[in-house]
Amino acid sequence: MPTRTYIAKKEKAASCHKASKERLSLLLGANAAGDFKLKPLVCLAENPRAIKGIWNGLLPVIWKSNKKALVTLSVFEDWFTNHFVPEVKDYCASRGLPFKVLLVLDSAPCHPANLNDFHPNVKVVYLPPSTTSLLQPMGQGVIASFKAYYLRRTFTMAFRATEKDKELTLNDFWKSYNVLAAVKNISDSWDEVKQTNLNAVWKKLCPQFVNDFHGFEDSVEVVIKNVVELSKQLDLEVEAEDVIELLASHGEELSAEDLTQLKQQFIEEEDTPTPEPRRFTSKELAGAFAMIEDVNNADYTFKCMV
């Protein structure tokens, strides 16, 4: 909830209620055409009460866990081998495409340096750290849209619940909002992201892949306006600036303590050191993407994923 709302202030003061402090990590990905989305990867504490008795395979996301709810090397390797490769292979088969893929990643510490050795049909390119924010397709509007859709869905749920049960307070709703509801909202919000938007965000990195684009459908500004309107129906004093602040807070950097613990997890996971991921220069990146310029070449077609 936005920090100016009564529920957020009460939550901050009540040590017994820590729902808003629960952390989860989320990995999203899609191909350059925008017609294939990877199933979201969610990392949180193992089997919270809300999903006890529910087989993870029935969840609309890939569920992984560790103490700090972070994507670690082992989590990423498992995701790559047991989820990414099979999902993309099935997609290529369904489209009659050769199974040859270029996976574009940022230079996060959870991304193994030797991913290029994991599968002969998947080539991995790591974006240089200094250019990730400028070039990473997911960072060009997809993640911002997803977070806005998620927030709108949460406020819509709150409004409908309190309208249906007049005795239910917003604070009661928020206390009942659990991990299972969050997972469902994550899946539905990811479904909301349009194919045209997923394709358009490749404009800076590979403009030749982008079809005619006239702006994001259902822009973040429109969604923020929707959230403000829903807030007023919930008798909350919320302005657009409050919603923007809340959305920004979901992308805050990890604290020094979090980073220290994450680093320790990486050390514990690895018996032997691995080399640093190769940092590609702009020239090398151009060469890598040259391999997929001729998308009509049936002998060597890549489906670009990020």
PDB file of C-alpha atoms in Angstrom:
ATOM      1  CA  MET A   1       0.000   0.000   0.000  1.00  0.00           C
ATOM      2  CA  PRO A   2       1.182   3.596  -0.649  1.00  0.00           C
ATOM      3  CA  THR A   3       2.993   4.975   2.414  1.00  0.00           C
ATOM      4  CA  ARG A   4       0.478   7.802   2.984  1.00  0.00           C
ATOM      5  CA  THR A   5      -2.480   5.473   3.432  1.00  0.00           C
ATOM      6  CA  TYR A   6      -3.841   4.623   6.865  1.00  0.00           C
ATOM      7  CA  ILE A   7      -3.236   0.911   6.372  1.00  0.00           C
ATOM      8  CA  ALA A   8       0.425   1.449   5.489  1.00  0.00           C
ATOM      9  CA  LYS A   9       0.987   3.642   8.547  1.00  0.00           C
ATOM     10  CA  LYS A  10      -0.777   1.174  10.816  1.00  0.00           C
ATOM     11  CA  GLU A  11       1.198  -1.684   9.280  1.00  0.00           C
ATOM     12  CA  LYS A  12       4.455   0.110   9.936  1.00  0.00           C
ATOM     13  CA  ALA A  13       3.542   0.650  13.579  1.00  0.00           C
ATOM     14  CA  ALA A  14       2.322  -2.901  14.222  1.00  0.00           C
ATOM     15  CA  SER A  15       5.248  -5.232  14.806  1.00  0.00           C
ATOM     16  CA  CYS A  16       2.954  -8.277  14.721  1.00  0.00           C
ATOM     17  CA  HIS A  17       1.958  -7.680  11.091  1.00  0.00           C
ATOM     18  CA  LYS A  18       4.793  -8.108   8.629  1.00  0.00           C
ATOM     19  CA  ALA A  19       2.941  -8.947   5.415  1.00  0.00           C
ATOM     20  CA  SER A  20       4.239  -5.916   3.556  1.00  0.00           C
ATOM     21  CA  LYS A  21       7.830  -6.849   4.408  1.00  0.00           C
ATOM     22  CA  GLU A  22       7.722 -10.279   2.782  1.00  0.00           C
ATOM     23  CA  ARG A  23      10.188 -10.416  -0.076  1.00  0.00           C
ATOM     24  CA  LEU A  24       9.982 -12.396  -3.245  1.00  0.00           C
ATOM     25  CA  SER A  25      12.179 -12.445  -6.317  1.00  0.00           C
ATOM     26  CA  LEU A  26      10.686 -12.699  -9.775  1.00  0.00           C
ATOM     27  CA  LEU A  27      12.207 -13.635 -13.129  1.00  0.00           C
ATOM     28  CA  LEU A  28      10.353 -12.763 -16.330  1.00  0.00           C
ATOM     29  CA  GLY A  29      11.324 -13.498 -19.908  1.00  0.00           C
ATOM     30  CA  ALA A  30       9.950 -13.583 -23.443  1.00  0.00           C
ATOM     31  CA  ASN A  31      11.111 -13.827 -27.033  1.00  0.00           C
ATOM     32  CA  ALA A  32      11.718 -10.957 -29.430  1.00  0.00           C
ATOM     33  CA  ALA A  33       8.583 -11.696 -31.450  1.00  0.00           C
ATOM     34  CA  GLY A  34       6.554 -11.313 -28.266  1.00  0.00           C
ATOM     35  CA  ASP A  35       4.461 -14.404 -28.988  1.00  0.00           C
ATOM     36  CA  PHE A  36       6.070 -16.561 -26.301  1.00  0.00           C
ATOM     37  CA  LYS A  37       6.337 -15.792 -22.586  1.00  0.00           C
ATOM     38  CA  LEU A  38       8.295 -17.879 -20.147  1.00  0.00           C
ATOM     39  CA  LYS A  39       6.425 -19.070 -17.084  1.00  0.00           C
ATOM     40  CA  PRO A  40       7.351 -16.632 -14.280  1.00  0.00           C
ATOM     41  CA  LEU A  41       9.949 -17.844 -11.780  1.00  0.00           C
ATOM     42  CA  VAL A  42       9.083 -16.880  -8.194  1.00  0.00           C
ATOM     43  CA  CYS A  43      11.457 -17.274  -5.251  1.00  0.00           C
ATOM     44  CA  LEU A  44      10.098 -17.049  -1.730  1.00  0.00           C
ATOM     45  CA  ALA A  45      10.187 -19.005   1.536  1.00  0.00           C
ATOM     46  CA  GLU A  46       9.411 -22.683   1.065  1.00  0.00           C
ATOM     47  CA  ASN A  47       5.759 -23.710   1.244  1.00  0.00           C
ATOM     48  CA  PRO A  48       4.116 -20.835   3.112  1.00  0.00           C
ATOM     49  CA  ARG A  49       0.904 -21.749   4.912  1.00  0.00           C
ATOM     50  CA  ALA A  50      -1.216 -20.456   2.027  1.00  0.00           C
ATOM     51  CA  ILE A  51       0.086 -23.069  -0.421  1.00  0.00           C
ATOM     52  CA  LYS A  52       0.551 -26.044   1.887  1.00  0.00           C
ATOM     53  CA  GLY A  53      -1.035 -29.085   0.303  1.00  0.00           C
ATOM     54  CA  ILE A  54      -0.843 -27.574  -3.184  1.00  0.00           C
ATOM     55  CA  TRP A  55       1.521 -29.321  -5.573  1.00  0.00           C
ATOM     56  CA  ASN A  56       3.954 -26.773  -6.980  1.00  0.00           C
ATOM     57  CA  GLY A  57       3.314 -28.075 -10.475  1.00  0.00           C
ATOM     58  CA  LEU A  58      -0.265 -26.821 -10.255  1.00  0.00           C
ATOM     59  CA  LEU A  59       0.800 -23.250  -9.522  1.00  0.00           C
ATOM     60  CA  PRO A  60       0.734 -20.778 -12.448  1.00  0.00           C
ATOM     61  CA  VAL A  61       4.396 -19.961 -11.745  1.00  0.00           C
ATOM     62  CA  ILE A  62       7.647 -21.855 -11.214  1.00  0.00           C
ATOM     63  CA  TRP A  63       8.110 -21.942  -7.434  1.00  0.00           C
ATOM     64  CA  LYS A  64      11.594 -22.015  -5.889  1.00  0.00           C
ATOM     65  CA  SER A  65      12.725 -21.234  -2.376  1.00  0.00           C
ATOM     66  CA  ASN A  66      15.605 -20.228  -0.142  1.00  0.00           C
ATOM     67  CA  LYS A  67      15.947 -18.331   3.134  1.00  0.00           C
ATOM     68  CA  LYS A  68      16.318 -14.883   1.541  1.00  0.00           C
ATOM     69  CA  ALA A  69      13.877 -15.503  -1.321  1.00  0.00           C
ATOM     70  CA  LEU A  70      16.537 -14.702  -3.917  1.00  0.00           C
ATOM     71  CA  VAL A  71      17.465 -16.206  -7.281  1.00  0.00           C
ATOM     72  CA  THR A  72      20.772 -17.938  -6.536  1.00  0.00           C
ATOM     73  CA  LEU A  73      23.167 -19.750  -8.855  1.00  0.00           C
ATOM     74  CA  SER A  74      21.638 -23.145  -8.079  1.00  0.00           C
ATOM     75  CA  VAL A  75      18.095 -21.813  -8.561  1.00  0.00           C
ATOM     76  CA  PHE A  76      19.018 -20.249 -11.894  1.00  0.00           C
ATOM     77  CA  GLU A  77      20.812 -23.382 -13.117  1.00  0.00           C
ATOM     78  CA  ASP A  78      17.800 -25.515 -12.209  1.00  0.00           C
ATOM     79  CA  TRP A  79      15.473 -23.048 -13.943  1.00  0.00           C
ATOM     80  CA  PHE A  80      17.635 -22.990 -17.074  1.00  0.00           C
ATOM     81  CA  THR A  81      17.957 -26.778 -17.366  1.00  0.00           C
ATOM     82  CA  ASN A  82      14.530 -27.947 -16.235  1.00  0.00           C
ATOM     83  CA  HIS A  83      12.279 -25.102 -17.339  1.00  0.00           C
ATOM     84  CA  PHE A  84      13.812 -22.675 -19.839  1.00  0.00           C
ATOM     85  CA  VAL A  85      15.261 -25.276 -22.223  1.00  0.00           C
ATOM     86  CA  PRO A  86      12.175 -27.564 -22.293  1.00  0.00           C
ATOM     87  CA  GLU A  87       9.737 -24.639 -22.632  1.00  0.00           C
ATOM     88  CA  VAL A  88      11.655 -23.056 -25.502  1.00  0.00           C
ATOM     89  CA  LYS A  89      12.184 -26.407 -27.206  1.00  0.00           C
ATOM     90  CA  ASP A  90       8.430 -27.056 -27.130  1.00  0.00           C
ATOM     91  CA  TYR A  91       7.763 -23.558 -28.479  1.00  0.00           C
ATOM     92  CA  CYS A  92      10.154 -24.044 -31.405  1.00  0.00           C
ATOM     93  CA  ALA A  93       8.615 -27.430 -32.201  1.00  0.00           C
ATOM     94  CA  SER A  94       5.104 -25.941 -32.169  1.00  0.00           C
ATOM     95  CA  ARG A  95       6.185 -23.267 -34.665  1.00  0.00           C
ATOM     96  CA  GLY A  96       8.206 -25.585 -36.882  1.00  0.00           C
ATOM     97  CA  LEU A  97      11.424 -23.752 -35.988  1.00  0.00           C
ATOM     98  CA  PRO A  98      14.886 -25.246 -35.486  1.00  0.00           C
ATOM     99  CA  PHE A  99      15.736 -25.401 -31.789  1.00  0.00           C
ATOM    100  CA  LYS A 100      18.498 -22.769 -31.801  1.00  0.00           C
ATOM    101  CA  VAL A 101      18.217 -19.970 -29.270  1.00  0.00           C
ATOM    102  CA  LEU A 102      20.109 -16.843 -28.263  1.00  0.00           C
ATOM    103  CA  LEU A 103      19.494 -15.995 -24.596  1.00  0.00           C
ATOM    104  CA  VAL A 104      20.270 -12.405 -23.576  1.00  0.00           C
ATOM    105  CA  LEU A 105      21.036 -11.868 -19.882  1.00  0.00           C
ATOM    106  CA  ASP A 106      22.242  -9.026 -17.729  1.00  0.00           C
ATOM    107  CA  SER A 107      25.405  -9.512 -15.671  1.00  0.00           C
ATOM    108  CA  ALA A 108      23.733 -10.453 -12.385  1.00  0.00           C
ATOM    109  CA  PRO A 109      25.754 -12.582  -9.937  1.00  0.00           C
ATOM    110  CA  CYS A 110      23.119 -15.335 -10.090  1.00  0.00           C
ATOM    111  CA  HIS A 111      23.805 -15.959 -13.783  1.00  0.00           C
ATOM    112  CA  PRO A 112      26.422 -18.738 -14.132  1.00  0.00           C
ATOM    113  CA  ALA A 113      29.456 -17.805 -16.184  1.00  0.00           C
ATOM    114  CA  ASN A 114      29.477 -21.133 -17.999  1.00  0.00           C
ATOM    115  CA  LEU A 115      25.884 -21.224 -19.270  1.00  0.00           C
ATOM    116  CA  ASN A 116      27.161 -21.625 -22.816  1.00  0.00           C
ATOM    117  CA  ASP A 117      28.322 -25.101 -21.783  1.00  0.00           C
ATOM    118  CA  PHE A 118      24.891 -26.195 -20.568  1.00  0.00           C
ATOM    119  CA  HIS A 119      23.171 -26.867 -23.898  1.00  0.00           C
ATOM    120  CA  PRO A 120      24.558 -26.953 -27.460  1.00  0.00           C
ATOM    121  CA  ASN A 121      21.456 -25.296 -28.919  1.00  0.00           C
ATOM    122  CA  VAL A 122      21.411 -22.312 -26.565  1.00  0.00           C
ATOM    123  CA  LYS A 123      23.936 -19.504 -26.919  1.00  0.00           C
ATOM    124  CA  VAL A 124      24.112 -17.009 -24.054  1.00  0.00           C
ATOM    125  CA  VAL A 125      25.155 -13.359 -24.302  1.00  0.00           C
ATOM    126  CA  TYR A 126      25.724 -11.237 -21.169  1.00  0.00           C
ATOM    127  CA  LEU A 127      25.046  -7.529 -21.525  1.00  0.00           C
ATOM    128  CA  PRO A 128      27.902  -5.352 -20.220  1.00  0.00           C
ATOM    129  CA  PRO A 129      27.024  -3.942 -16.760  1.00  0.00           C
ATOM    130  CA  SER A 130      27.332  -0.345 -17.935  1.00  0.00           C
ATOM    131  CA  THR A 131      24.757  -0.846 -20.697  1.00  0.00           C
ATOM    132  CA  THR A 132      22.212  -3.152 -19.052  1.00  0.00           C
ATOM    133  CA  SER A 133      19.819  -0.386 -18.004  1.00  0.00           C
ATOM    134  CA  LEU A 134      19.983   1.109 -21.486  1.00  0.00           C
ATOM    135  CA  LEU A 135      19.697  -2.063 -23.554  1.00  0.00           C
ATOM    136  CA  GLN A 136      17.986  -4.773 -21.480  1.00  0.00           C
ATOM    137  CA  PRO A 137      14.647  -5.218 -23.300  1.00  0.00           C
ATOM    138  CA  MET A 138      12.708  -6.124 -20.151  1.00  0.00           C
ATOM    139  CA  GLY A 139      13.855  -2.842 -18.620  1.00  0.00           C
ATOM    140  CA  GLN A 140      12.443  -0.766 -21.481  1.00  0.00           C
ATOM    141  CA  GLY A 141       8.877  -0.846 -20.227  1.00  0.00           C
ATOM    142  CA  VAL A 142       7.862  -4.476 -19.738  1.00  0.00           C
ATOM    143  CA  ILE A 143       8.716  -4.717 -16.037  1.00  0.00           C
ATOM    144  CA  ALA A 144       7.194  -1.294 -15.334  1.00  0.00           C
ATOM    145  CA  SER A 145       3.969  -2.336 -17.069  1.00  0.00           C
ATOM    146  CA  PHE A 146       3.893  -5.658 -15.245  1.00  0.00           C
ATOM    147  CA  LYS A 147       4.275  -3.994 -11.823  1.00  0.00           C
ATOM    148  CA  ALA A 148       1.538  -1.495 -12.659  1.00  0.00           C
ATOM    149  CA  TYR A 149      -0.816  -4.264 -13.797  1.00  0.00           C
ATOM    150  CA  TYR A 150      -0.096  -6.190 -10.593  1.00  0.00           C
ATOM    151  CA  LEU A 151      -0.884  -3.168  -8.436  1.00  0.00           C
ATOM    152  CA  ARG A 152      -4.110  -2.478 -10.333  1.00  0.00           C
ATOM    153  CA  ARG A 153      -5.223  -6.079  -9.897  1.00  0.00           C
ATOM    154  CA  THR A 154      -4.491  -5.937  -6.162  1.00  0.00           C
ATOM    155  CA  PHE A 155      -6.528  -2.757  -5.708  1.00  0.00           C
ATOM    156  CA  THR A 156      -9.321  -4.229  -7.831  1.00  0.00           C
ATOM    157  CA  MET A 157      -9.377  -7.323  -5.615  1.00  0.00           C
ATOM    158  CA  ALA A 158      -9.584  -5.109  -2.525  1.00  0.00           C
ATOM    159  CA  PHE A 159     -12.437  -3.066  -3.969  1.00  0.00           C
ATOM    160  CA  ARG A 160     -14.466  -6.104  -5.034  1.00  0.00           C
ATOM    161  CA  ALA A 161     -13.914  -7.874  -1.710  1.00  0.00           C
ATOM    162  CA  THR A 162     -15.020  -4.897   0.387  1.00  0.00           C
ATOM    163  CA  GLU A 163     -17.992  -4.265  -1.910  1.00  0.00           C
ATOM    164  CA  LYS A 164     -19.109  -7.876  -1.616  1.00  0.00           C
ATOM    165  CA  ASP A 165     -18.712  -7.963   2.171  1.00  0.00           C
ATOM    166  CA  LYS A 166     -19.592  -4.612   3.711  1.00  0.00           C
ATOM    167  CA  GLU A 167     -18.265  -5.802   7.083  1.00  0.00           C
ATOM    168  CA  LEU A 168     -14.808  -6.443   5.614  1.00  0.00           C
ATOM    169  CA  THR A 169     -12.365  -3.595   6.179  1.00  0.00           C
ATOM    170  CA  LEU A 170      -9.459  -2.820   3.901  1.00  0.00           C
ATOM    171  CA  ASN A 171      -7.099  -3.734   6.715  1.00  0.00           C
ATOM    172  CA  ASP A 172      -8.817  -7.132   7.023  1.00  0.00           C
ATOM    173  CA  PHE A 173      -8.476  -7.685   3.290  1.00  0.00           C
ATOM    174  CA  TRP A 174      -4.796  -6.816   3.350  1.00  0.00           C
ATOM    175  CA  LYS A 175      -4.147  -9.226   6.235  1.00  0.00           C
ATOM    176  CA  SER A 176      -5.864 -11.978   4.241  1.00  0.00           C
ATOM    177  CA  TYR A 177      -3.872 -11.225   1.082  1.00  0.00           C
ATOM    178  CA  ASN A 178      -1.464 -14.159   1.040  1.00  0.00           C
ATOM    179  CA  VAL A 179       1.199 -15.698  -1.159  1.00  0.00           C
ATOM    180  CA  LEU A 180      -1.313 -17.756  -3.129  1.00  0.00           C
ATOM    181  CA  ALA A 181      -3.222 -14.598  -4.058  1.00  0.00           C
ATOM    182  CA  ALA A 182       0.042 -12.890  -4.978  1.00  0.00           C
ATOM    183  CA  VAL A 183       1.082 -15.803  -7.197  1.00  0.00           C
ATOM    184  CA  LYS A 184      -2.275 -15.716  -8.994  1.00  0.00           C
ATOM    185  CA  ASN A 185      -1.931 -11.969  -9.486  1.00  0.00           C
ATOM    186  CA  ILE A 186       1.608 -12.383 -10.816  1.00  0.00           C
ATOM    187  CA  SER A 187       0.411 -14.876 -13.416  1.00  0.00           C
ATOM    188  CA  ASP A 188      -2.594 -12.783 -14.454  1.00  0.00           C
ATOM    189  CA  SER A 189      -0.532  -9.583 -14.618  1.00  0.00           C
ATOM    190  CA  TRP A 190       2.059 -11.293 -16.814  1.00  0.00           C
ATOM    191  CA  ASP A 191      -0.769 -12.440 -19.091  1.00  0.00           C
ATOM    192  CA  GLU A 192      -1.818  -8.788 -19.434  1.00  0.00           C
ATOM    193  CA  VAL A 193       1.484  -7.771 -21.034  1.00  0.00           C
ATOM    194  CA  LYS A 194       0.759  -7.567 -24.757  1.00  0.00           C
ATOM    195  CA  GLN A 195       2.719  -9.191 -27.575  1.00  0.00           C
ATOM    196  CA  THR A 196       3.197  -5.817 -29.273  1.00  0.00           C
ATOM    197  CA  ASN A 197       4.778  -4.419 -26.108  1.00  0.00           C
ATOM    198  CA  LEU A 198       7.118  -7.391 -25.715  1.00  0.00           C
ATOM    199  CA  ASN A 199       8.246  -6.930 -29.302  1.00  0.00           C
ATOM    200  CA  ALA A 200       8.634  -3.154 -29.093  1.00  0.00           C
ATOM    201  CA  VAL A 201      11.144  -3.217 -26.231  1.00  0.00           C
ATOM    202  CA  TRP A 202      13.780  -4.692 -28.549  1.00  0.00           C
ATOM    203  CA  LYS A 203      13.932  -1.400 -30.437  1.00  0.00           C
ATOM    204  CA  LYS A 204      17.219  -0.249 -28.864  1.00  0.00           C
ATOM    205  CA  LEU A 205      18.992  -3.605 -29.011  1.00  0.00           C
ATOM    206  CA  CYS A 206      17.677  -5.078 -32.270  1.00  0.00           C
ATOM    207  CA  PRO A 207      15.482  -2.554 -34.121  1.00  0.00           C
ATOM    208  CA  GLN A 208      15.239  -4.902 -37.102  1.00  0.00           C
ATOM    209  CA  PHE A 209      13.051  -7.219 -35.009  1.00  0.00           C
ATOM    210  CA  VAL A 210      10.466  -4.580 -34.144  1.00  0.00           C
ATOM    211  CA  ASN A 211       7.259  -4.371 -36.146  1.00  0.00           C
ATOM    212  CA  ASP A 212       5.195  -1.197 -36.476  1.00  0.00           C
ATOM    213  CA  PHE A 213       4.879   0.257 -32.984  1.00  0.00           C
ATOM    214  CA  HIS A 214       2.732   3.218 -32.023  1.00  0.00           C
ATOM    215  CA  GLY A 215       3.090   3.153 -28.244  1.00  0.00           C
ATOM    216  CA  PHE A 216       2.391   0.799 -25.362  1.00  0.00           C
ATOM    217  CA  GLU A 217      -1.161  -0.480 -25.070  1.00  0.00           C
ATOM    218  CA  ASP A 218      -2.640   0.481 -21.712  1.00  0.00           C
ATOM    219  CA  SER A 219       0.315   2.656 -20.692  1.00  0.00           C
ATOM    220  CA  VAL A 220       1.652   2.826 -17.149  1.00  0.00           C
ATOM    221  CA  GLU A 221       0.181   6.332 -16.840  1.00  0.00           C
ATOM    222  CA  VAL A 222      -3.294   4.977 -17.607  1.00  0.00           C
ATOM    223  CA  VAL A 223      -2.884   2.171 -15.075  1.00  0.00           C
ATOM    224  CA  ILE A 224      -1.711   4.619 -12.403  1.00  0.00           C
ATOM    225  CA  LYS A 225      -4.824   6.690 -13.046  1.00  0.00           C
ATOM    226  CA  ASN A 226      -6.940   3.544 -12.637  1.00  0.00           C
ATOM    227  CA  VAL A 227      -5.248   2.781  -9.297  1.00  0.00           C
ATOM    228  CA  VAL A 228      -5.899   6.316  -8.034  1.00  0.00           C
ATOM    229  CA  GLU A 229      -9.581   5.990  -8.992  1.00  0.00           C
ATOM    230  CA  LEU A 230      -9.840   2.621  -7.226  1.00  0.00           C
ATOM    231  CA  SER A 231      -8.141   4.120  -4.168  1.00  0.00           C
ATOM    232  CA  LYS A 232     -10.738   6.853  -3.941  1.00  0.00           C
ATOM    233  CA  GLN A 233     -13.501   4.233  -4.098  1.00  0.00           C
ATOM    234  CA  LEU A 234     -11.744   2.554  -1.168  1.00  0.00           C
ATOM    235  CA  ASP A 235     -11.781   5.890   0.702  1.00  0.00           C
ATOM    236  CA  LEU A 236      -7.997   6.208   0.512  1.00  0.00           C
ATOM    237  CA  GLU A 237      -6.180   9.496   0.084  1.00  0.00           C
ATOM    238  CA  VAL A 238      -3.901   8.449  -2.749  1.00  0.00           C
ATOM    239  CA  GLU A 239      -2.476  10.580  -5.540  1.00  0.00           C
ATOM    240  CA  ALA A 240      -0.570   9.583  -8.660  1.00  0.00           C
ATOM    241  CA  GLU A 241       2.727  10.479  -6.960  1.00  0.00           C
ATOM    242  CA  ASP A 242       1.996   7.950  -4.200  1.00  0.00           C
ATOM    243  CA  VAL A 243       1.408   5.182  -6.725  1.00  0.00           C
ATOM    244  CA  ILE A 244       4.592   6.071  -8.602  1.00  0.00           C
ATOM    245  CA  GLU A 245       6.520   5.956  -5.309  1.00  0.00           C
ATOM    246  CA  LEU A 246       5.078   2.539  -4.486  1.00  0.00           C
ATOM    247  CA  LEU A 247       5.932   1.126  -7.912  1.00  0.00           C
ATOM    248  CA  ALA A 248       9.480   2.466  -7.627  1.00  0.00           C
ATOM    249  CA  SER A 249       9.913   0.909  -4.177  1.00  0.00           C
ATOM    250  CA  HIS A 250       9.359  -2.546  -5.659  1.00  0.00           C
ATOM    251  CA  GLY A 251      12.540  -2.135  -7.657  1.00  0.00           C
ATOM    252  CA  GLU A 252      14.771  -0.871  -4.865  1.00  0.00           C
ATOM    253  CA  GLU A 253      18.310  -2.191  -4.623  1.00  0.00           C
ATOM    254  CA  LEU A 254      19.075  -4.846  -2.022  1.00  0.00           C
ATOM    255  CA  SER A 255      20.512  -3.607   1.253  1.00  0.00           C
ATOM    256  CA  ALA A 256      24.164  -4.155   2.185  1.00  0.00           C
ATOM    257  CA  GLU A 257      23.040  -6.916   4.558  1.00  0.00           C
ATOM    258  CA  ASP A 258      21.049  -8.625   1.799  1.00  0.00           C
ATOM    259  CA  LEU A 259      23.984  -8.453  -0.601  1.00  0.00           C
ATOM    260  CA  THR A 260      26.359  -9.870   2.020  1.00  0.00           C
ATOM    261  CA  GLN A 261      24.049 -12.798   2.712  1.00  0.00           C
ATOM    262  CA  LEU A 262      23.492 -13.387  -0.992  1.00  0.00           C
ATOM    263  CA  LYS A 263      27.240 -13.430  -1.600  1.00  0.00           C
ATOM    264  CA  GLN A 264      27.643 -15.948   1.222  1.00  0.00           C
ATOM    265  CA  GLN A 265      24.987 -18.165  -0.357  1.00  0.00           C
ATOM    266  CA  PHE A 266      26.868 -18.119  -3.635  1.00  0.00           C
ATOM    267  CA  ILE A 267      30.091 -19.089  -1.827  1.00  0.00           C
ATOM    268  CA  GLU A 268      28.351 -21.967  -0.052  1.00  0.00           C
ATOM    269  CA  GLU A 269      26.819 -23.222  -3.298  1.00  0.00           C
ATOM    270  CA  GLU A 270      30.081 -23.440  -5.204  1.00  0.00           C
ATOM    271  CA  ASP A 271      32.863 -25.842  -4.274  1.00  0.00           C
ATOM    272  CA  THR A 272      35.157 -24.406  -6.924  1.00  0.00           C
ATOM    273  CA  PRO A 273      35.390 -20.876  -8.284  1.00  0.00           C
ATOM    274  CA  THR A 274      33.934 -20.161 -11.708  1.00  0.00           C
ATOM    275  CA  PRO A 275      35.246 -17.581 -14.177  1.00  0.00           C
ATOM    276  CA  GLU A 276      33.594 -14.203 -14.526  1.00  0.00           C
ATOM    277  CA  PRO A 277      30.912 -14.033 -17.219  1.00  0.00           C
ATOM    278  CA  ARG A 278      32.318 -12.773 -20.462  1.00  0.00           C
ATOM    279  CA  ARG A 279      31.488  -9.088 -20.975  1.00  0.00           C
ATOM    280  CA  PHE A 280      30.697  -8.443 -24.618  1.00  0.00           C
ATOM    281  CA  THR A 281      31.642  -5.147 -26.211  1.00  0.00           C
ATOM    282  CA  SER A 282      29.176  -3.358 -28.467  1.00  0.00           C
ATOM    283  CA  LYS A 283      31.049  -4.724 -31.476  1.00  0.00           C
ATOM    284  CA  GLU A 284      30.862  -8.279 -30.141  1.00  0.00           C
ATOM    285  CA  LEU A 285      27.174  -7.865 -29.359  1.00  0.00           C
ATOM    286  CA  ALA A 286      26.592  -6.720 -32.918  1.00  0.00           C
ATOM    287  CA  GLY A 287      28.342  -9.862 -34.110  1.00  0.00           C
ATOM    288  CA  ALA A 288      26.247 -12.049 -31.836  1.00  0.00           C
ATOM    289  CA  PHE A 289      23.010 -10.553 -33.075  1.00  0.00           C
ATOM    290  CA  ALA A 290      24.173 -10.778 -36.678  1.00  0.00           C
ATOM    291  CA  MET A 291      23.584 -14.509 -36.299  1.00  0.00           C
ATOM    292  CA  ILE A 292      19.861 -13.918 -36.053  1.00  0.00           C
ATOM    293  CA  GLU A 293      19.386 -11.180 -38.648  1.00  0.00           C
ATOM    294  CA  ASP A 294      18.384 -13.654 -41.325  1.00  0.00           C
ATOM    295  CA  VAL A 295      15.313 -15.056 -39.589  1.00  0.00           C
ATOM    296  CA  ASN A 296      14.237 -16.799 -42.785  1.00  0.00           C
ATOM    297  CA  ASN A 297      17.330 -19.025 -42.878  1.00  0.00           C
ATOM    298  CA  ALA A 298      15.842 -22.393 -41.970  1.00  0.00           C
ATOM    299  CA  ASP A 299      19.273 -23.907 -41.317  1.00  0.00           C
ATOM    300  CA  TYR A 300      20.233 -21.462 -38.579  1.00  0.00           C
ATOM    301  CA  THR A 301      17.307 -19.635 -37.045  1.00  0.00           C
ATOM    302  CA  PHE A 302      17.500 -18.253 -33.513  1.00  0.00           C
ATOM    303  CA  LYS A 303      14.538 -17.322 -31.372  1.00  0.00           C
ATOM    304  CA  CYS A 304      15.898 -14.492 -29.293  1.00  0.00           C
ATOM    305  CA  MET A 305      14.938 -14.716 -25.616  1.00  0.00           C
ATOM    306  CA  VAL A 306      15.484 -12.401 -22.659  1.00  0.00           C
TER     307      VAL A 306
END
